[in-house]
Amino acid sequence: SARSMPSPSFTFDPIAHIYYLDGVEIPGVSDALEEGGLKHSYGGFQEAQWRGLHVHNACELLDLGDLDWNSVYPQWLGYVKSWERFKEEYGFINELVEFQTYHPAYHYGGTIDRRGRCSGITLDYNHLTPGRRVLADLKTGAPEDWHRFQLAGYQALRFEDWKDDLRLGIYLQEDGSCAKYVKYEQSEDLRLFLAALTITHYKRSQR
């Protein structure tokens, strides 16, 4: 009988934030958006990036039931409280937290912030239908146009399983109030992400 091919080795370097498939570097979703021209590339490491990393880490620990609130920087505490409030108000149940995966055909990787569902009947019943799966990205800044392409890139990583998910940008509030959300449902988002990915692969092949 034919022997099945071994699964590729997928690894991630958290310091350099680089994904590897069988030891070869592959772009991440954000890399593809920057190199493909859909996202502005900022030189250096901005305070907003430090804030985002710290808040993401704290929210992950919160969701895993392992957060020491004293470890959160006081000036960024509100963002973590904002995520806590969102989960309470919408009855959000996590199914995946900071889940890393890759696309075997398109050769890119990504880290899904959250996949889950809203269990409660809310004021936004028509928008966040109870039980519908949500693919969510947590942000500490304001909505930007490229966020919709980013979430489309994440959705495509497991498209057969996740194609019906609602793509949601979740915007954490500095004052600790309930996070706001934006639904991204434009049908062209995936095509534009894949175009940026194609450009990225071409540019990298020319190095």
PDB file of C-alpha atoms in Angstrom:
ATOM      1  CA  SER A   1       0.000   0.000   0.000  1.00  0.00           C
ATOM      2  CA  ALA A   2       1.142   3.532  -0.686  1.00  0.00           C
ATOM      3  CA  ARG A   3       2.770   5.143   2.315  1.00  0.00           C
ATOM      4  CA  SER A   4       1.377   8.489   3.376  1.00  0.00           C
ATOM      5  CA  MET A   5       3.673  11.465   3.056  1.00  0.00           C
ATOM      6  CA  PRO A   6       5.007  12.732   6.378  1.00  0.00           C
ATOM      7  CA  SER A   7       3.487  15.977   7.576  1.00  0.00           C
ATOM      8  CA  PRO A   8       5.712  19.024   7.051  1.00  0.00           C
ATOM      9  CA  SER A   9       7.459  20.407  10.113  1.00  0.00           C
ATOM     10  CA  PHE A  10       5.860  23.745  11.006  1.00  0.00           C
ATOM     11  CA  THR A  11       7.753  25.910  13.508  1.00  0.00           C
ATOM     12  CA  PHE A  12       7.668  29.486  14.741  1.00  0.00           C
ATOM     13  CA  ASP A  13      10.464  31.682  16.084  1.00  0.00           C
ATOM     14  CA  PRO A  14       8.703  33.941  18.617  1.00  0.00           C
ATOM     15  CA  ILE A  15      11.671  36.300  19.002  1.00  0.00           C
ATOM     16  CA  ALA A  16      12.089  37.065  15.304  1.00  0.00           C
ATOM     17  CA  HIS A  17       8.376  36.371  14.627  1.00  0.00           C
ATOM     18  CA  ILE A  18       9.172  34.114  11.663  1.00  0.00           C
ATOM     19  CA  TYR A  19       7.329  30.984  10.520  1.00  0.00           C
ATOM     20  CA  TYR A  20       9.173  28.002   9.011  1.00  0.00           C
ATOM     21  CA  LEU A  21       7.920  25.066   6.981  1.00  0.00           C
ATOM     22  CA  ASP A  22      10.443  22.225   6.851  1.00  0.00           C
ATOM     23  CA  GLY A  23      13.105  24.721   7.913  1.00  0.00           C
ATOM     24  CA  VAL A  24      12.312  27.183   5.091  1.00  0.00           C
ATOM     25  CA  GLU A  25      11.013  30.632   6.031  1.00  0.00           C
ATOM     26  CA  ILE A  26       7.453  31.327   4.926  1.00  0.00           C
ATOM     27  CA  PRO A  27       5.629  34.665   5.218  1.00  0.00           C
ATOM     28  CA  GLY A  28       3.104  35.355   7.925  1.00  0.00           C
ATOM     29  CA  VAL A  29      -0.196  37.077   7.232  1.00  0.00           C
ATOM     30  CA  SER A  30       1.122  40.504   8.271  1.00  0.00           C
ATOM     31  CA  ASP A  31       4.320  39.985   6.217  1.00  0.00           C
ATOM     32  CA  ALA A  32       2.223  39.340   3.127  1.00  0.00           C
ATOM     33  CA  LEU A  33       0.132  42.463   3.711  1.00  0.00           C
ATOM     34  CA  GLU A  34       3.228  44.645   4.140  1.00  0.00           C
ATOM     35  CA  GLU A  35       5.280  43.177   1.297  1.00  0.00           C
ATOM     36  CA  GLY A  36       2.231  43.045  -0.977  1.00  0.00           C
ATOM     37  CA  GLY A  37       1.463  46.718  -0.359  1.00  0.00           C
ATOM     38  CA  LEU A  38      -1.801  46.490   1.596  1.00  0.00           C
ATOM     39  CA  LYS A  39      -0.352  47.533   4.971  1.00  0.00           C
ATOM     40  CA  HIS A  40       2.009  50.360   5.823  1.00  0.00           C
ATOM     41  CA  SER A  41       5.332  49.169   7.209  1.00  0.00           C
ATOM     42  CA  TYR A  42       6.547  51.109  10.241  1.00  0.00           C
ATOM     43  CA  GLY A  43      10.276  51.415  10.801  1.00  0.00           C
ATOM     44  CA  GLY A  44      11.516  50.236  14.179  1.00  0.00           C
ATOM     45  CA  PHE A  45       9.447  49.038  17.080  1.00  0.00           C
ATOM     46  CA  GLN A  46       6.771  51.512  18.071  1.00  0.00           C
ATOM     47  CA  GLU A  47       5.240  51.936  21.510  1.00  0.00           C
ATOM     48  CA  ALA A  48       1.934  50.773  20.002  1.00  0.00           C
ATOM     49  CA  GLN A  49       3.592  47.455  19.133  1.00  0.00           C
ATOM     50  CA  TRP A  50       4.922  47.025  22.674  1.00  0.00           C
ATOM     51  CA  ARG A  51       1.451  47.809  23.986  1.00  0.00           C
ATOM     52  CA  GLY A  52      -0.123  45.328  21.590  1.00  0.00           C
ATOM     53  CA  LEU A  53       2.299  42.560  22.542  1.00  0.00           C
ATOM     54  CA  HIS A  54       1.893  43.121  26.278  1.00  0.00           C
ATOM     55  CA  VAL A  55      -1.910  43.331  26.125  1.00  0.00           C
ATOM     56  CA  HIS A  56      -2.118  40.266  23.842  1.00  0.00           C
ATOM     57  CA  ASN A  57      -0.010  38.265  26.262  1.00  0.00           C
ATOM     58  CA  ALA A  58      -2.106  39.387  29.239  1.00  0.00           C
ATOM     59  CA  CYS A  59      -5.371  38.566  27.430  1.00  0.00           C
ATOM     60  CA  GLU A  60      -4.028  35.121  26.517  1.00  0.00           C
ATOM     61  CA  LEU A  61      -3.155  34.430  30.166  1.00  0.00           C
ATOM     62  CA  LEU A  62      -6.584  35.735  31.198  1.00  0.00           C
ATOM     63  CA  ASP A  63      -8.298  33.319  28.807  1.00  0.00           C
ATOM     64  CA  LEU A  64      -6.156  30.432  30.016  1.00  0.00           C
ATOM     65  CA  GLY A  65      -7.070  31.257  33.618  1.00  0.00           C
ATOM     66  CA  ASP A  66      -3.469  32.066  34.460  1.00  0.00           C
ATOM     67  CA  LEU A  67      -3.281  35.870  34.624  1.00  0.00           C
ATOM     68  CA  ASP A  68      -1.663  37.604  37.580  1.00  0.00           C
ATOM     69  CA  TRP A  69      -3.342  41.018  37.327  1.00  0.00           C
ATOM     70  CA  ASN A  70      -0.368  42.583  39.118  1.00  0.00           C
ATOM     71  CA  SER A  71       1.803  41.665  36.121  1.00  0.00           C
ATOM     72  CA  VAL A  72      -0.156  43.968  33.785  1.00  0.00           C
ATOM     73  CA  TYR A  73       1.365  47.408  33.206  1.00  0.00           C
ATOM     74  CA  PRO A  74      -0.972  49.860  34.987  1.00  0.00           C
ATOM     75  CA  GLN A  75      -1.263  52.180  31.954  1.00  0.00           C
ATOM     76  CA  TRP A  76      -2.477  49.255  29.797  1.00  0.00           C
ATOM     77  CA  LEU A  77      -4.701  47.534  32.353  1.00  0.00           C
ATOM     78  CA  GLY A  78      -7.863  49.011  30.812  1.00  0.00           C
ATOM     79  CA  TYR A  79      -7.339  47.125  27.540  1.00  0.00           C
ATOM     80  CA  VAL A  80      -7.297  43.781  29.346  1.00  0.00           C
ATOM     81  CA  LYS A  81     -10.367  44.747  31.393  1.00  0.00           C
ATOM     82  CA  SER A  82     -12.041  45.732  28.105  1.00  0.00           C
ATOM     83  CA  TRP A  83     -11.574  42.206  26.736  1.00  0.00           C
ATOM     84  CA  GLU A  84     -12.863  40.727  29.986  1.00  0.00           C
ATOM     85  CA  ARG A  85     -15.977  42.926  29.708  1.00  0.00           C
ATOM     86  CA  PHE A  86     -16.546  41.897  26.086  1.00  0.00           C
ATOM     87  CA  LYS A  87     -16.459  38.211  26.994  1.00  0.00           C
ATOM     88  CA  GLU A  88     -18.920  38.779  29.817  1.00  0.00           C
ATOM     89  CA  GLU A  89     -21.347  40.936  27.845  1.00  0.00           C
ATOM     90  CA  TYR A  90     -21.464  38.738  24.741  1.00  0.00           C
ATOM     91  CA  GLY A  91     -21.026  35.387  26.469  1.00  0.00           C
ATOM     92  CA  PHE A  92     -17.958  34.767  24.310  1.00  0.00           C
ATOM     93  CA  ILE A  93     -16.564  31.244  24.661  1.00  0.00           C
ATOM     94  CA  ASN A  94     -13.045  30.602  23.394  1.00  0.00           C
ATOM     95  CA  GLU A  95     -12.365  27.525  21.290  1.00  0.00           C
ATOM     96  CA  LEU A  96      -8.922  28.514  20.005  1.00  0.00           C
ATOM     97  CA  VAL A  97      -6.526  30.936  21.732  1.00  0.00           C
ATOM     98  CA  GLU A  98      -3.398  32.197  19.903  1.00  0.00           C
ATOM     99  CA  PHE A  99      -3.598  29.237  17.534  1.00  0.00           C
ATOM    100  CA  GLN A 100      -0.733  28.883  15.051  1.00  0.00           C
ATOM    101  CA  THR A 101      -1.117  27.081  11.751  1.00  0.00           C
ATOM    102  CA  TYR A 102      -0.057  27.204   8.081  1.00  0.00           C
ATOM    103  CA  HIS A 103      -1.549  26.725   4.633  1.00  0.00           C
ATOM    104  CA  PRO A 104       0.012  23.710   2.895  1.00  0.00           C
ATOM    105  CA  ALA A 105      -0.664  24.943  -0.657  1.00  0.00           C
ATOM    106  CA  TYR A 106      -0.257  28.720  -0.315  1.00  0.00           C
ATOM    107  CA  HIS A 107       2.794  28.423   1.954  1.00  0.00           C
ATOM    108  CA  TYR A 108       2.139  31.022   4.610  1.00  0.00           C
ATOM    109  CA  GLY A 109       1.568  30.921   8.355  1.00  0.00           C
ATOM    110  CA  GLY A 110      -0.498  32.790  10.878  1.00  0.00           C
ATOM    111  CA  THR A 111      -1.528  33.063  14.505  1.00  0.00           C
ATOM    112  CA  ILE A 112      -5.273  33.235  15.085  1.00  0.00           C
ATOM    113  CA  ASP A 113      -6.012  35.448  18.099  1.00  0.00           C
ATOM    114  CA  ARG A 114      -9.336  33.820  18.938  1.00  0.00           C
ATOM    115  CA  ARG A 115     -11.901  31.489  17.468  1.00  0.00           C
ATOM    116  CA  GLY A 116     -15.054  30.937  19.456  1.00  0.00           C
ATOM    117  CA  ARG A 117     -18.730  31.737  19.693  1.00  0.00           C
ATOM    118  CA  CYS A 118     -21.064  34.095  21.482  1.00  0.00           C
ATOM    119  CA  SER A 119     -23.360  32.017  23.652  1.00  0.00           C
ATOM    120  CA  GLY A 120     -25.721  34.619  25.021  1.00  0.00           C
ATOM    121  CA  ILE A 121     -28.617  36.385  23.330  1.00  0.00           C
ATOM    122  CA  THR A 122     -27.389  39.953  23.135  1.00  0.00           C
ATOM    123  CA  LEU A 123     -28.620  43.370  22.065  1.00  0.00           C
ATOM    124  CA  ASP A 124     -26.755  42.687  18.808  1.00  0.00           C
ATOM    125  CA  TYR A 125     -28.723  39.525  18.125  1.00  0.00           C
ATOM    126  CA  ASN A 126     -28.768  40.138  14.371  1.00  0.00           C
ATOM    127  CA  HIS A 127     -25.039  40.793  14.258  1.00  0.00           C
ATOM    128  CA  LEU A 128     -23.571  38.293  16.701  1.00  0.00           C
ATOM    129  CA  THR A 129     -25.917  35.356  16.272  1.00  0.00           C
ATOM    130  CA  PRO A 130     -25.656  33.079  19.300  1.00  0.00           C
ATOM    131  CA  GLY A 131     -23.726  29.946  18.413  1.00  0.00           C
ATOM    132  CA  ARG A 132     -22.190  31.270  15.195  1.00  0.00           C
ATOM    133  CA  ARG A 133     -18.445  30.789  15.085  1.00  0.00           C
ATOM    134  CA  VAL A 134     -16.391  33.969  15.260  1.00  0.00           C
ATOM    135  CA  LEU A 135     -12.831  34.444  14.012  1.00  0.00           C
ATOM    136  CA  ALA A 136     -11.559  37.400  16.012  1.00  0.00           C
ATOM    137  CA  ASP A 137      -8.473  39.585  16.130  1.00  0.00           C
ATOM    138  CA  LEU A 138      -7.823  41.729  19.209  1.00  0.00           C
ATOM    139  CA  LYS A 139      -6.557  45.262  18.629  1.00  0.00           C
ATOM    140  CA  THR A 140      -5.417  48.028  20.984  1.00  0.00           C
ATOM    141  CA  GLY A 141      -5.600  50.701  18.285  1.00  0.00           C
ATOM    142  CA  ALA A 142      -8.323  52.051  16.017  1.00  0.00           C
ATOM    143  CA  PRO A 143      -9.837  50.166  13.057  1.00  0.00           C
ATOM    144  CA  GLU A 144      -7.708  50.292   9.890  1.00  0.00           C
ATOM    145  CA  ASP A 145      -8.558  49.178   6.384  1.00  0.00           C
ATOM    146  CA  TRP A 146      -5.975  46.365   6.299  1.00  0.00           C
ATOM    147  CA  HIS A 147      -7.580  44.577   9.263  1.00  0.00           C
ATOM    148  CA  ARG A 148     -10.174  43.053   6.918  1.00  0.00           C
ATOM    149  CA  PHE A 149      -7.449  41.571   4.701  1.00  0.00           C
ATOM    150  CA  GLN A 150      -5.627  40.264   7.764  1.00  0.00           C
ATOM    151  CA  LEU A 151      -8.700  38.406   9.010  1.00  0.00           C
ATOM    152  CA  ALA A 152      -9.363  37.044   5.506  1.00  0.00           C
ATOM    153  CA  GLY A 153      -5.824  35.675   5.512  1.00  0.00           C
ATOM    154  CA  TYR A 154      -6.455  33.963   8.829  1.00  0.00           C
ATOM    155  CA  GLN A 155      -9.763  32.554   7.615  1.00  0.00           C
ATOM    156  CA  ALA A 156      -8.099  31.084   4.515  1.00  0.00           C
ATOM    157  CA  LEU A 157      -5.652  29.100   6.661  1.00  0.00           C
ATOM    158  CA  ARG A 158      -8.448  26.606   7.362  1.00  0.00           C
ATOM    159  CA  PHE A 159     -10.983  27.761   4.792  1.00  0.00           C
ATOM    160  CA  GLU A 160     -13.013  24.547   4.576  1.00  0.00           C
ATOM    161  CA  ASP A 161     -13.533  24.551   8.338  1.00  0.00           C
ATOM    162  CA  TRP A 162     -13.752  28.310   8.892  1.00  0.00           C
ATOM    163  CA  LYS A 163     -15.415  29.661   5.733  1.00  0.00           C
ATOM    164  CA  ASP A 164     -18.707  30.396   7.529  1.00  0.00           C
ATOM    165  CA  ASP A 165     -17.070  32.132  10.490  1.00  0.00           C
ATOM    166  CA  LEU A 166     -17.866  35.779  11.134  1.00  0.00           C
ATOM    167  CA  ARG A 167     -14.646  37.819  10.860  1.00  0.00           C
ATOM    168  CA  LEU A 168     -14.511  40.261  13.736  1.00  0.00           C
ATOM    169  CA  GLY A 169     -12.047  43.010  14.622  1.00  0.00           C
ATOM    170  CA  ILE A 170     -12.282  43.510  18.396  1.00  0.00           C
ATOM    171  CA  TYR A 171     -11.070  46.935  19.493  1.00  0.00           C
ATOM    172  CA  LEU A 172     -10.073  47.001  23.158  1.00  0.00           C
ATOM    173  CA  GLN A 173     -10.759  50.244  24.998  1.00  0.00           C
ATOM    174  CA  GLU A 174      -8.110  52.014  27.056  1.00  0.00           C
ATOM    175  CA  ASP A 175     -10.650  53.035  29.717  1.00  0.00           C
ATOM    176  CA  GLY A 176     -11.690  49.438  30.428  1.00  0.00           C
ATOM    177  CA  SER A 177     -15.154  49.771  28.885  1.00  0.00           C
ATOM    178  CA  CYS A 178     -16.529  46.911  26.788  1.00  0.00           C
ATOM    179  CA  ALA A 179     -14.515  46.347  23.616  1.00  0.00           C
ATOM    180  CA  LYS A 180     -16.107  47.527  20.381  1.00  0.00           C
ATOM    181  CA  TYR A 181     -16.276  45.311  17.336  1.00  0.00           C
ATOM    182  CA  VAL A 182     -16.293  45.703  13.569  1.00  0.00           C
ATOM    183  CA  LYS A 183     -17.612  42.990  11.258  1.00  0.00           C
ATOM    184  CA  TYR A 184     -15.584  42.370   8.118  1.00  0.00           C
ATOM    185  CA  GLU A 185     -17.750  40.700   5.496  1.00  0.00           C
ATOM    186  CA  GLN A 186     -16.500  42.088   2.167  1.00  0.00           C
ATOM    187  CA  SER A 187     -16.298  39.248  -0.350  1.00  0.00           C
ATOM    188  CA  GLU A 188     -13.232  40.667  -2.122  1.00  0.00           C
ATOM    189  CA  ASP A 189     -11.050  40.595   1.015  1.00  0.00           C
ATOM    190  CA  LEU A 190      -9.746  37.085   0.385  1.00  0.00           C
ATOM    191  CA  ARG A 191      -8.892  37.813  -3.256  1.00  0.00           C
ATOM    192  CA  LEU A 192      -6.939  40.895  -2.228  1.00  0.00           C
ATOM    193  CA  PHE A 193      -5.095  39.023   0.507  1.00  0.00           C
ATOM    194  CA  LEU A 194      -4.139  36.239  -1.919  1.00  0.00           C
ATOM    195  CA  ALA A 195      -2.963  38.855  -4.441  1.00  0.00           C
ATOM    196  CA  ALA A 196      -0.700  40.375  -1.763  1.00  0.00           C
ATOM    197  CA  LEU A 197       0.564  36.896  -0.861  1.00  0.00           C
ATOM    198  CA  THR A 198       1.349  36.139  -4.517  1.00  0.00           C
ATOM    199  CA  ILE A 199       3.331  39.392  -4.784  1.00  0.00           C
ATOM    200  CA  THR A 200       5.156  38.543  -1.543  1.00  0.00           C
ATOM    201  CA  HIS A 201       6.195  35.104  -2.782  1.00  0.00           C
ATOM    202  CA  TYR A 202       7.363  36.608  -6.086  1.00  0.00           C
ATOM    203  CA  LYS A 203       9.419  39.341  -4.380  1.00  0.00           C
ATOM    204  CA  ARG A 204      11.029  36.801  -2.044  1.00  0.00           C
ATOM    205  CA  SER A 205      11.877  34.497  -4.961  1.00  0.00           C
ATOM    206  CA  GLN A 206      13.814  37.378  -6.596  1.00  0.00           C
ATOM    207  CA  ARG A 207      16.081  38.017  -3.626  1.00  0.00           C
TER     208      ARG A 207
END
